[in-house]
Amino acid sequence: MWEACTICHLVLCSALWGLTLYPLLPQAKLKSFSAKIVQLLKEWTEAFPYDFQDEKAMAELKAITHRVTQCDEENGTVKKAIAQMTQSLLLSLAARSQLQELREKLRPPAVDKGPILKTKPPAAQKDILGVCCDPLVLAQQLTHIELDRVSSIYPEDLMQIVSHMDSLDNHRCRGDLTKTYSLEAYDNWFNCLSMLVATEVCRVVKKKHRTRMLEFFIDVARECFNIGNFNSMMAIISGMNLSPVARLKKTWSKVKTAKFDVLEHHMDPSSNFCNYRTALQGATQRSQMANSSREKIVIPVFNLFVKDIYFLHKIHTNHLPNGHINFKKFWEISRQIHEFMTWTQVECPFEKDKKIQSYLLTAPIYSEEALFVASFESEGPENHMEKDSWKTLRTTLLNRA
């Protein structure tokens, strides 16, 4: 199952081999066999178009369809079905390629340097509070983005990342077996959101305003939790736990952290994220009983979901001691992927705010170095290690300017 490219190749080759025997088959059986092959390919290309982005798989698909038309040359219905299937597949692959190009243009690169001298930012410089000061509204817009990104993930994407992570995988039909674009884009979104949170906090000059910014993001994370958007919630918490933000002790001392403590409790990694899994189970049950799209929303922490699938694959063998296929393992993997795909199909019930989404997707974010510089400018280094880091960073960024 997980050597997806190899399986794709074997199935196509098997079908091609079967079609080479067509002169030996009675005409009635030949037509029946050809029709079944066309139906199989139609369902396959619709459900897993990404399997055919590889040139080898596409060449084998063309060879099979050519043989099918040879087997039943007089049947115009078969030719029409093959033409429609091929066109739909090419359109699907083209749509993914266009989506990739579009999203690559949206997020500007990280800012290489923060403010070197402690100066007040221009009054016209926007921050997130100038765009949206309502935590619930921002959480809803984050949910819009999450559902948009996650809807581009397909089952074969999940199979591909597990195959990529499997160190025992020696069957590579793609050159590098990297993550699919949809998965990489979703990973990048999580990281960008975390860095955006850290940037918004660290670039604020006044401690009072930084305190307000932290409390705002805590409220946003809590609203994400209430919605069922656990991925954005985790990204926000991760951003506030980054070292440049976490070290701002004077700022944190002014923050009412009770709500933040509750959020961290939900995302406590101990006992394999037991608290989070309990909350996720509750959200799943709510989704199953839901009467509205609002109650159906479940967006899991994606990295944890992928790790669960991966370890399920690694811990259990593909075959039982008697040599039979371990259907229980594959059934459980299939069940979890099916559940995830059900969540991705939920229509977002919240009104879309283009201004807020544009800010979330395109606002400049600081690099890790720039975050530390901004953090040290807000609250100076407190020990020898921080002083050395601060000195090195200033020198590096000034030389780069």
mmCIF file of C-alpha atoms in Angstrom, residues 112-121 203 369-378 390 393-401:
data_model
loop_
_atom_site.group_PDB
_atom_site.id
_atom_site.type_symbol
_atom_site.label_atom_id
_atom_site.label_comp_id
_atom_site.label_asym_id
_atom_site.label_seq_id
_atom_site.Cartn_x
_atom_site.Cartn_y
_atom_site.Cartn_z
ATOM 1 C CA ASP A 112 16.210 38.834 6.806
ATOM 2 C CA LYS A 113 16.726 41.500 9.414
ATOM 3 C CA GLY A 114 14.736 43.156 12.114
ATOM 4 C CA PRO A 115 15.184 46.718 13.359
ATOM 5 C CA ILE A 116 18.815 47.192 14.312
ATOM 6 C CA LEU A 117 18.276 50.363 16.321
ATOM 7 C CA LYS A 118 15.522 50.730 18.864
ATOM 8 C CA THR A 119 13.249 53.095 17.003
ATOM 9 C CA LYS A 120 9.502 53.430 17.044
ATOM 10 C CA PRO A 121 7.885 51.823 13.968
ATOM 11 C CA ARG A 203 8.168 43.841 16.668
ATOM 12 C CA GLU A 369 17.590 35.867 13.493
ATOM 13 C CA ALA A 370 15.431 38.957 13.109
ATOM 14 C CA LEU A 371 13.050 37.714 15.804
ATOM 15 C CA PHE A 372 15.905 37.432 18.286
ATOM 16 C CA VAL A 373 17.156 40.916 17.405
ATOM 17 C CA ALA A 374 13.693 42.408 17.911
ATOM 18 C CA SER A 375 13.286 40.441 21.132
ATOM 19 C CA PHE A 376 16.609 41.648 22.540
ATOM 20 C CA GLU A 377 15.757 45.229 21.599
ATOM 21 C CA SER A 378 12.479 44.937 23.491
ATOM 22 C CA TRP A 390 22.900 39.528 20.923
ATOM 23 C CA LEU A 393 23.420 38.869 15.820
ATOM 24 C CA ARG A 394 23.962 42.625 15.692
ATOM 25 C CA THR A 395 27.323 42.165 13.988
ATOM 26 C CA THR A 396 25.930 39.677 11.476
ATOM 27 C CA LEU A 397 22.924 41.763 10.495
ATOM 28 C CA LEU A 398 24.845 45.054 10.350
ATOM 29 C CA ASN A 399 27.429 43.465 8.038
ATOM 30 C CA ARG A 400 24.616 42.093 5.885
ATOM 31 C CA ALA A 401 22.874 45.479 5.614
#
